[in-house]
Amino acid sequence: MIALYTLMEGVIAFFLIAGSIFALIGSLGLARMKDFYMRLHGPSKISTLGVGCVLLASIAYFSLLNGGPSLQELLITIFLFITAPVSAHLLSKSALHQKLPRDPRTRGNPEELQEDDDETTLEEAPQGSSKLP
Amino acid sequence: MLDFALKISVALFAIAIVLNLYRVAVGPSLPDRILALDTMYVNSIALIVLFGIWLGHRTYFEAALLIAMLGFVSTVAVCKYLLRGDIIE
Amino acid sequence: MQHLIILPVLLPLLTGVALLIHRGGALTLRRTANVLSTIALVVVGVLLVAESTDDAIRYYAVGDWQPPFGIILVLDRLSALMVMLTSVLALGSLLYACAGDDEQGSNFHGLFQLQLMGINGAFLTGDLFNLFVFFEVLLIASYALLMHGGGKARTHAGFHYVALNLLGSMLFLIALGILYGTMGTLNMADMSAVVTTLDTADLGLVKAGALLLLIVFGLKAAMLPLYFWLPRAYAAAPAPIAALFAIMTKVGIYSIIRVYTLIFGEQAGPLANLAQPWVWWLGLATLALGAIGVLSARDMRTQVAYLILVSVGTLLAGIGMHSEAALGALLYYLIHTTLVSGGLFLLVDAIAQQRGKAGARIVQSRTLAQPAILGLMFFAGAIAMAGLPPLSGAFGKAMLLQSATTAQQHWLWPILLGSGLASLIALSRTGSTIFWRASGEKTGVTLGPLRVTGTLMLISCAPLMVAFAGPITAFTQATAAQLLDRDAYVESIIARGDTGGDA
Amino acid sequence: MSLLLIVLLPLLGSLLPSLSSNQRRHQCALLTAAMPLIALLVTLRETPGVIAGEVPRLAFSWVPALGLDLALRLDGLSLLFVLLILGIGLLIILYARHYLSEADNMPRFYAYLMLFMTSMLGIVMADNLILLWMFWELTSLSSFLLIGFWSHQSAARKGARMALAVTGMGGLALLAGLILIGQIVGTFDMQTVLDSRDVILADPRYLPALLLILLGAFTKSAQFPFQFWLPQAMAAPTPVSAFLHSATMVKAGVFLLARLHPALAGSQEWLYLVSLTGLVTMLYGAYFALIKLDLKTILAYSTVSHLGLITMLFGLNSQMAVVAGLFHILNHATFKAALFMTAGIVDHECGTRDIRKLKGLWRYMPMTTALAAITAASMAGFPLLNGFLSKEMMLAETLETPLLGGLAWLIPVLATIGSILAAAYSLRYVRNTFFDGKPRELEKTPHEASFPMRLPVLVLAIVCIIIGLFPAFSATGILTTAADAALTMPAPELHLSIWHGFNLPLLMSAIALIGGFMVYVLRQHLFTFHRQFPSRNSLAIFEGAVQRLVRFTQWGIDTLENGSLQRYMLWVVISALAVSGMSLMGIETLKGELAVQKADPLLIVGAAITCFAGLATAFLHRRRLISLIMLSVVGLMASLAFARFSAPDLALTQLAVEVVTVILLMLALFFLPQKTPKESSASRIVRDVLLAAGFGGVVASLNYALLTRPLNSISDYFLEHSVSGGGGHNVVNVILVDFRGFDTLGEITVLCIAGIGIYKLLNRLRLFMPSSDSEGRPWSPDRYPMILASVSQSLLPMALLVSVFIFLRGHNAPGGGFIAGLVTAVALILMYIAHGVEWAQQRLSFQYQPIAVSGVAIATLTGVGSWAFGYPFLTSAFGHFHIPLIGDVELATAMLFDLGVYLTVVGATLMILANLGKVTTSHRPSKQKEKA
Amino acid sequence: MEALFATTTGILAASGLYLALRGRTFPVVVGLTLLSYAVNLFLFSTGGLTTDGAAVISDDASKYADPLPQALVLTAIVIGFAMTAFSVILAMRVRGDVGSDHVNGNRVDEPREDKS
């Protein structure tokens, strides 16, 4: 019985560590990558995974070590896994709409970006000055 | 062991959030900032869950739940703003 | 009838809710409902005043949670008086509004009632945070009503009004935080008891909180460096609303009186009467500035707004004089100035409607359609506001002058009398310009019966208050005595409140 | 009782004329005349008693707090004046009936006149200082109406305003003085005041009181240097002038001197102030009366001069002088009223009052000429007329005054000069008008006035003669009684007679008459002498002064209230900083005795992030969207902080509110400029930064001080009674819906009103609809991204489930109606975002306002419901039920209340957001137009 | 920890106030919102900072966070939200009526520094 507990503890701990590492990597990618299209990958995939792990850990923890199961973690997980892709999708849409500059190493060449590939460069943020509507 | 793991992961998540903040701050583009903000929401969910495990009760999970929902909504809203300007049309 | 005390809050709330549930609906129905409810409110006010005259201080524990834990509504002479005053003023301006101003925008009647609910709640509550809540209720309602009918000037003045009051609310919360964090209670009577037992280390903090509260109330009451929102907002507001707003500054005055006689009254040791010196000087300054404003006004609405400023200054100075006689005198003056200035707002609007494109501006214009009645009312209102006999203003001022101590006389007399003279000169100019310099044929517009009733009702309070000056002053003097006897107040609330009742 | 009649009948008379119309003028006049007539009869009935020495009085208590009683008296002094006022008043009514033209509104005129008469009677009969003051100011007001009666004339309006301003000022000063007297004596009762002269004279407040009262009196009776308003008041119709400037208005000032003489006189201050002012005024008035060209102006200045004479007499501390003064009041009233009426007749018949045009009118109006001659002679102090008697008494008194000590001889000399001038201008008035050749360039050929118009003059002239011939018989009685009232001790033995034998006063009178003749003959030199002074029009000067004052105040107000919100906020902030900073300085140590808890790294990181985000919000504010994103970071962090410090409810609420706020702000931002132009000057920015820093510092130190101090608060009570009394384990929620449910009721009311107010704001709002984003990119074509649409639709049920869950758990676990409401609202808003307004409208086809309002209604009615069980408003009752998966649920009235909260939140939030959305959508089509 | 908390509140309040003193409607609204966040934190903290208190009444729980300030802050948050909403819509209204989003109604094309 004790063994089971220690085992479970180990599993939970593993999930926690793994999750947090995933999340860290995701955020690191967000911070370090060259252009938006690369940065998008990190958070949308890995961070979600990381949080997923943590949620698994908490499910395990509460259901085994601390009272019965409950529906919050489950709901959270479902929410996250449904919504993350959507927000990623929308973000990329808006990025393409804004014709954010892309680093040459970024693969794929969507038509939204083709005509004015060279105009905008990394330096200038797309928040220039403009007339008030 | 569990406490140790908790501490580690809390620290890591904290670092992650700091990194997100960096991205929110420097941009350069709006989608970048929004993306970072979204990630920040996600990470804070994790933080709250960890906090709950540490305290050993679920009181705060509603908070996490709401962050999950509302964070999504606000991300969507901002993207809609960038795309269409008018959020509700 | 044990629930009488809460009726001034519930009655308008329920009426307002009923009126708001459907946006459309027959106009006459809404009007009658609103008027009837307001009349009922007047009745309730009279009953409350009658009940308060036995000098017992009653309270109503909402949710049956005894003080200091639950929220209570307190009925003493002052709160009863203010509630009745509000209802009378409301009735007058409502009658005026029913002549057509209410159609300018949507939901007028419901909002009007909710406004009343906020004001009455602020007057009745015995709990400091609850006071904040009711302040917000009456503020948001006033925002909405100020915007009633729309228009550039209103929007513009409205934004200033809203922004400044938002800042004020923030300060209110900070002050509340400080006071709760040091005293650990929110019930005013309880605070008044706790403040005597304060640890000396906390005195500075409590003082900060108390003075911040003074800033907040001063903002509401339009005290000198904080009055800036008033002239434009009042001049821009629709006439009936402006008339109703005449009570809004008095809410600030009331709060100052309540808090600084009850919580920081004589018993407060090092914190005793800490606001009065400030209020005294700032009040005099406000008075002087108001007089200047009255002279400077280019149109009648602004002039009345500055007249309100004058009265605010007078009241504040009266508070600063800090004596029973002064308190009684200023309460009499408060009743007079609230009703008459309200009536003047209505009157000025009525006049402006008959002057063609000149409107409210003080310039030569066409002859009025009804010079006789309008002139009579203007003459009476002007005399009353300028503080000349034989109308109520003179009595109030004379009593204030009498109640000044020799040291105060040197400041109060010249400024108060000077402001009176300034108002006299300004108003005589206005009157002669509007009624005597008029030329050309009359505009078709005439005053409907409702408008006449509403205006006349408020203006005629000036002679009435003279006729019944005896009983009224007796009441206000008794009120002043009751206010300064804070022990009785605390006794009657806390002594019974030790055991928290369960539901 | 009869006293009250005397005052009230004329007041009634002021109402009567309005009953009759402007057409039936006879009836109008009769109606008006009736009341004063009755009053006069009543007075006459009282007269014998009063002369016999009794003083009828009556008193009702009116305002004890003010020391004001409705107290009247009719002593000799009052009697003299009452008779004058009513008698001359009646003559004036008769005269005005024929003087006023068809164009004038006669009822109005009579109404004003009667009002004035009432207030005058009130002054002379008042037995209470405050009451006297009230009637005093009332005369100013009613005279304002009378002087401005011909309101179409600019001169009338200005003259009226000037008179009101001057006399009003005097009145206010008088009030101050009377209050001082009242405080010295301890009561405002007239008799007590009159009896306590010694107390008053001994009191240090005597001098200020005296000065203030004299200011009142002098302004009223046009004493130098306040004489300037009186000639300008001549713009009034002549009957008004005849009444105001002979018997009443200006006499009020000297009446006050007489009335308070027992209480105030006898001091050096009184002696010098009063008598010298009077002397100066007498000479000044006489001089200008000789110079002026307009008949009424001449008379006006002569009035000023005679009032000066009377004032001087009251000033000389001698019994006889007072008697002389009273006598002259009587005489002056008679002849001056008559003279004014003759001037009126001339004006009426010739159409001008310019003495240069008028000549030799005796041919046309012999009767009037005779009357004018008699009365003018009386004014000049010609023997056998009443003016002579009082003037001689005056001269006699001046000989005995101790005034000016060694230079005492100056007084009689100056007095004589005054009389010389008086004789001169009287002569000039008569000769230049009625004799001395033929009239030139008159509009109309003059003719004798109608008899009823001459009748009043005739009466007065006869009175002049009678008093002049038989003074002892006609005047002694009333004068003695009046003097008794005006003197502390019984009046001296008084033998009025024409002939006292050859003595110095007689010589002086003779000199006066002869000298007057000489001066008149040589007047041209005087005119040439006078021409070298620039002519000043006091009216223009006064108006100019007022204009300048007004312009100055306008400048002041405009510079102070420059319409800049920043400045207004600045003042609020500065005052807040001042008071709180000042109080903080009073604290010796900021830190309280509580031990400081140590901060763990996570907290530090959190705090750092929050501060950074906050600062970023401020400093990136010119790029609004970014600043908004930063704001939401702050919001997120705040809610995490609430969670960290064990306040889950707050965390939830803060989070939900923050998201809704951000969405709302973005919706609004779409219609506002995307960027703030750079317009604040560097200095301004520095100033604001400093202010903000100071404010932050104060807040932080207050916060720290509070955090480190122990607190024993009432909230232990809530912890104890939450389960037992409130039936819930989540104390916060129990407080919200039960302990302090009243707050929550107010709070949802606020929310509801906000929704409705916003609906009002959005109605008929014209919006600036950008067709492209801030970079000028056209908006992306697909309005509702497909994936989003489908996913959000699938999310809706889950969200609603969550909200129900939170709602039900609320009372025992974090959650509750408010948060649940926000969650629902957000979920529905997501529908709006994903599918657009039309789609949502079809499926959510209900109005939001009713929902919000009914929420408030439910909450309120829940509270009212507890009345049925005899409990106060909002008393709760509850019972527990178990629902699987959700847990122990408490079904309570509090639950119903919470439902109300829930509905209000949903309704109000959607009302705000959805209405906003609708507005924008309705504007979409018109976009191109707005761009063009 | 107290010092940390207080500093944060102070900084937030300062930033909010700075924004509230700007010359355009939108920053003013944002600033007041930020200020209200700060004030809420302040008000909340007057009950003291409890790091691991129980949120709900239970027998095994030892210490609780002071519930009263929480309730007050909840009310304050809601009222603040209502006020923010109203003021921001009012800001739109100003833009619509006055034609500029300057708080004093100055036209946009003449960016003038109003003296104060």
mmCIF file with all atom_site columns, C-alpha atoms in Angstrom, chain D residues 391-478:
data_model
loop_
_atom_site.group_PDB
_atom_site.id
_atom_site.type_symbol
_atom_site.label_atom_id
_atom_site.label_alt_id
_atom_site.label_comp_id
_atom_site.label_asym_id
_atom_site.label_entity_id
_atom_site.label_seq_id
_atom_site.pdbx_PDB_ins_code
_atom_site.Cartn_x
_atom_site.Cartn_y
_atom_site.Cartn_z
_atom_site.occupancy
_atom_site.B_iso_or_equiv
_atom_site.pdbx_formal_charge
_atom_site.auth_seq_id
_atom_site.auth_comp_id
_atom_site.auth_asym_id
_atom_site.auth_atom_id
_atom_site.pdbx_PDB_model_num
ATOM 1  C CA . LYS D 1 391 ? -35.928 127.082 9.601   1.00 0.00 ? 391 LYS D CA 1
ATOM 2  C CA . GLU D 1 392 ? -35.798 129.721 12.261  1.00 0.00 ? 392 GLU D CA 1
ATOM 3  C CA . MET D 1 393 ? -35.737 127.060 14.947  1.00 0.00 ? 393 MET D CA 1
ATOM 4  C CA . MET D 1 394 ? -32.885 125.442 13.085  1.00 0.00 ? 394 MET D CA 1
ATOM 5  C CA . LEU D 1 395 ? -30.906 128.675 12.949  1.00 0.00 ? 395 LEU D CA 1
ATOM 6  C CA . ALA D 1 396 ? -31.564 129.223 16.623  1.00 0.00 ? 396 ALA D CA 1
ATOM 7  C CA . GLU D 1 397 ? -30.226 125.755 17.418  1.00 0.00 ? 397 GLU D CA 1
ATOM 8  C CA . THR D 1 398 ? -27.076 126.214 15.387  1.00 0.00 ? 398 THR D CA 1
ATOM 9  C CA . LEU D 1 399 ? -26.215 129.162 17.534  1.00 0.00 ? 399 LEU D CA 1
ATOM 10 C CA . GLU D 1 400 ? -26.142 127.012 20.652  1.00 0.00 ? 400 GLU D CA 1
ATOM 11 C CA . THR D 1 401 ? -24.199 124.023 19.460  1.00 0.00 ? 401 THR D CA 1
ATOM 12 C CA . PRO D 1 402 ? -20.899 123.228 21.171  1.00 0.00 ? 402 PRO D CA 1
ATOM 13 C CA . LEU D 1 403 ? -19.788 121.631 17.905  1.00 0.00 ? 403 LEU D CA 1
ATOM 14 C CA . LEU D 1 404 ? -16.236 122.427 16.690  1.00 0.00 ? 404 LEU D CA 1
ATOM 15 C CA . GLY D 1 405 ? -15.527 124.144 19.991  1.00 0.00 ? 405 GLY D CA 1
ATOM 16 C CA . GLY D 1 406 ? -13.692 127.359 19.162  1.00 0.00 ? 406 GLY D CA 1
ATOM 17 C CA . LEU D 1 407 ? -14.923 127.344 15.604  1.00 0.00 ? 407 LEU D CA 1
ATOM 18 C CA . ALA D 1 408 ? -18.513 126.995 16.743  1.00 0.00 ? 408 ALA D CA 1
ATOM 19 C CA . TRP D 1 409 ? -19.408 130.281 15.028  1.00 0.00 ? 409 TRP D CA 1
ATOM 20 C CA . LEU D 1 410 ? -18.793 128.475 11.716  1.00 0.00 ? 410 LEU D CA 1
ATOM 21 C CA . ILE D 1 411 ? -21.930 126.380 12.084  1.00 0.00 ? 411 ILE D CA 1
ATOM 22 C CA . PRO D 1 412 ? -24.528 129.157 12.118  1.00 0.00 ? 412 PRO D CA 1
ATOM 23 C CA . VAL D 1 413 ? -22.673 130.905 9.318   1.00 0.00 ? 413 VAL D CA 1
ATOM 24 C CA . LEU D 1 414 ? -22.757 127.824 7.150   1.00 0.00 ? 414 LEU D CA 1
ATOM 25 C CA . ALA D 1 415 ? -26.372 127.238 8.093   1.00 0.00 ? 415 ALA D CA 1
ATOM 26 C CA . THR D 1 416 ? -27.204 130.741 7.014   1.00 0.00 ? 416 THR D CA 1
ATOM 27 C CA . ILE D 1 417 ? -25.382 130.216 3.729   1.00 0.00 ? 417 ILE D CA 1
ATOM 28 C CA . GLY D 1 418 ? -27.470 127.107 3.261   1.00 0.00 ? 418 GLY D CA 1
ATOM 29 C CA . SER D 1 419 ? -30.652 129.071 3.815   1.00 0.00 ? 419 SER D CA 1
ATOM 30 C CA . ILE D 1 420 ? -29.436 131.762 1.430   1.00 0.00 ? 420 ILE D CA 1
ATOM 31 C CA . LEU D 1 421 ? -28.986 129.169 -1.273  1.00 0.00 ? 421 LEU D CA 1
ATOM 32 C CA . ALA D 1 422 ? -32.380 127.689 -0.410  1.00 0.00 ? 422 ALA D CA 1
ATOM 33 C CA . ALA D 1 423 ? -34.046 131.018 -0.855  1.00 0.00 ? 423 ALA D CA 1
ATOM 34 C CA . ALA D 1 424 ? -32.187 131.498 -4.113  1.00 0.00 ? 424 ALA D CA 1
ATOM 35 C CA . TYR D 1 425 ? -33.172 128.214 -5.721  1.00 0.00 ? 425 TYR D CA 1
ATOM 36 C CA . SER D 1 426 ? -36.759 128.563 -4.543  1.00 0.00 ? 426 SER D CA 1
ATOM 37 C CA . LEU D 1 427 ? -36.925 131.942 -6.182  1.00 0.00 ? 427 LEU D CA 1
ATOM 38 C CA . ARG D 1 428 ? -35.309 130.567 -9.301  1.00 0.00 ? 428 ARG D CA 1
ATOM 39 C CA . TYR D 1 429 ? -37.727 127.674 -9.427  1.00 0.00 ? 429 TYR D CA 1
ATOM 40 C CA . VAL D 1 430 ? -40.723 129.970 -9.377  1.00 0.00 ? 430 VAL D CA 1
ATOM 41 C CA . ARG D 1 431 ? -39.527 132.894 -11.400 1.00 0.00 ? 431 ARG D CA 1
ATOM 42 C CA . ASN D 1 432 ? -37.848 131.043 -14.234 1.00 0.00 ? 432 ASN D CA 1
ATOM 43 C CA . THR D 1 433 ? -40.768 128.704 -14.635 1.00 0.00 ? 433 THR D CA 1
ATOM 44 C CA . PHE D 1 434 ? -43.780 130.863 -14.244 1.00 0.00 ? 434 PHE D CA 1
ATOM 45 C CA . PHE D 1 435 ? -42.646 134.421 -14.915 1.00 0.00 ? 435 PHE D CA 1
ATOM 46 C CA . ASP D 1 436 ? -39.812 136.155 -16.741 1.00 0.00 ? 436 ASP D CA 1
ATOM 47 C CA . GLY D 1 437 ? -41.093 136.491 -20.275 1.00 0.00 ? 437 GLY D CA 1
ATOM 48 C CA . LYS D 1 438 ? -42.721 134.048 -22.665 1.00 0.00 ? 438 LYS D CA 1
ATOM 49 C CA . PRO D 1 439 ? -42.120 130.325 -23.050 1.00 0.00 ? 439 PRO D CA 1
ATOM 50 C CA . ARG D 1 440 ? -40.018 129.198 -26.028 1.00 0.00 ? 440 ARG D CA 1
ATOM 51 C CA . GLU D 1 441 ? -40.236 126.158 -28.314 1.00 0.00 ? 441 GLU D CA 1
ATOM 52 C CA . LEU D 1 442 ? -42.722 124.131 -26.246 1.00 0.00 ? 442 LEU D CA 1
ATOM 53 C CA . GLU D 1 443 ? -44.141 121.026 -27.932 1.00 0.00 ? 443 GLU D CA 1
ATOM 54 C CA . LYS D 1 444 ? -47.688 121.963 -26.994 1.00 0.00 ? 444 LYS D CA 1
ATOM 55 C CA . THR D 1 445 ? -49.274 125.144 -25.838 1.00 0.00 ? 445 THR D CA 1
ATOM 56 C CA . PRO D 1 446 ? -49.702 124.731 -22.082 1.00 0.00 ? 446 PRO D CA 1
ATOM 57 C CA . HIS D 1 447 ? -53.003 125.216 -20.311 1.00 0.00 ? 447 HIS D CA 1
ATOM 58 C CA . GLU D 1 448 ? -54.250 124.920 -16.772 1.00 0.00 ? 448 GLU D CA 1
ATOM 59 C CA . ALA D 1 449 ? -54.300 121.415 -15.399 1.00 0.00 ? 449 ALA D CA 1
ATOM 60 C CA . SER D 1 450 ? -57.575 119.745 -14.539 1.00 0.00 ? 450 SER D CA 1
ATOM 61 C CA . PHE D 1 451 ? -58.945 120.550 -11.115 1.00 0.00 ? 451 PHE D CA 1
ATOM 62 C CA . PRO D 1 452 ? -58.546 117.083 -9.535  1.00 0.00 ? 452 PRO D CA 1
ATOM 63 C CA . MET D 1 453 ? -54.897 117.265 -10.468 1.00 0.00 ? 453 MET D CA 1
ATOM 64 C CA . ARG D 1 454 ? -54.521 120.649 -8.734  1.00 0.00 ? 454 ARG D CA 1
ATOM 65 C CA . LEU D 1 455 ? -56.573 119.635 -5.737  1.00 0.00 ? 455 LEU D CA 1
ATOM 66 C CA . PRO D 1 456 ? -53.798 117.781 -3.876  1.00 0.00 ? 456 PRO D CA 1
ATOM 67 C CA . VAL D 1 457 ? -51.455 120.717 -4.341  1.00 0.00 ? 457 VAL D CA 1
ATOM 68 C CA . LEU D 1 458 ? -54.106 123.045 -3.068  1.00 0.00 ? 458 LEU D CA 1
ATOM 69 C CA . VAL D 1 459 ? -54.657 120.945 0.034   1.00 0.00 ? 459 VAL D CA 1
ATOM 70 C CA . LEU D 1 460 ? -50.957 120.874 0.826   1.00 0.00 ? 460 LEU D CA 1
ATOM 71 C CA . ALA D 1 461 ? -50.566 124.614 0.215   1.00 0.00 ? 461 ALA D CA 1
ATOM 72 C CA . ILE D 1 462 ? -53.403 125.277 2.634   1.00 0.00 ? 462 ILE D CA 1
ATOM 73 C CA . VAL D 1 463 ? -51.710 123.052 5.175   1.00 0.00 ? 463 VAL D CA 1
ATOM 74 C CA . CYS D 1 464 ? -48.533 125.079 4.720   1.00 0.00 ? 464 CYS D CA 1
ATOM 75 C CA . ILE D 1 465 ? -50.366 128.269 5.402   1.00 0.00 ? 465 ILE D CA 1
ATOM 76 C CA . ILE D 1 466 ? -52.333 126.962 8.353   1.00 0.00 ? 466 ILE D CA 1
ATOM 77 C CA . ILE D 1 467 ? -49.241 125.643 10.078  1.00 0.00 ? 467 ILE D CA 1
ATOM 78 C CA . GLY D 1 468 ? -47.489 128.834 9.156   1.00 0.00 ? 468 GLY D CA 1
ATOM 79 C CA . LEU D 1 469 ? -50.155 131.029 10.647  1.00 0.00 ? 469 LEU D CA 1
ATOM 80 C CA . PHE D 1 470 ? -51.341 129.022 13.612  1.00 0.00 ? 470 PHE D CA 1
ATOM 81 C CA . PRO D 1 471 ? -48.422 126.749 14.540  1.00 0.00 ? 471 PRO D CA 1
ATOM 82 C CA . ALA D 1 472 ? -49.332 126.492 18.178  1.00 0.00 ? 472 ALA D CA 1
ATOM 83 C CA . PHE D 1 473 ? -52.843 125.366 17.415  1.00 0.00 ? 473 PHE D CA 1
ATOM 84 C CA . SER D 1 474 ? -52.042 123.015 14.562  1.00 0.00 ? 474 SER D CA 1
ATOM 85 C CA . ALA D 1 475 ? -48.685 121.423 15.245  1.00 0.00 ? 475 ALA D CA 1
ATOM 86 C CA . THR D 1 476 ? -47.733 121.674 18.882  1.00 0.00 ? 476 THR D CA 1
ATOM 87 C CA . GLY D 1 477 ? -49.612 118.664 20.130  1.00 0.00 ? 477 GLY D CA 1
ATOM 88 C CA . ILE D 1 478 ? -48.347 116.169 17.637  1.00 0.00 ? 478 ILE D CA 1
#
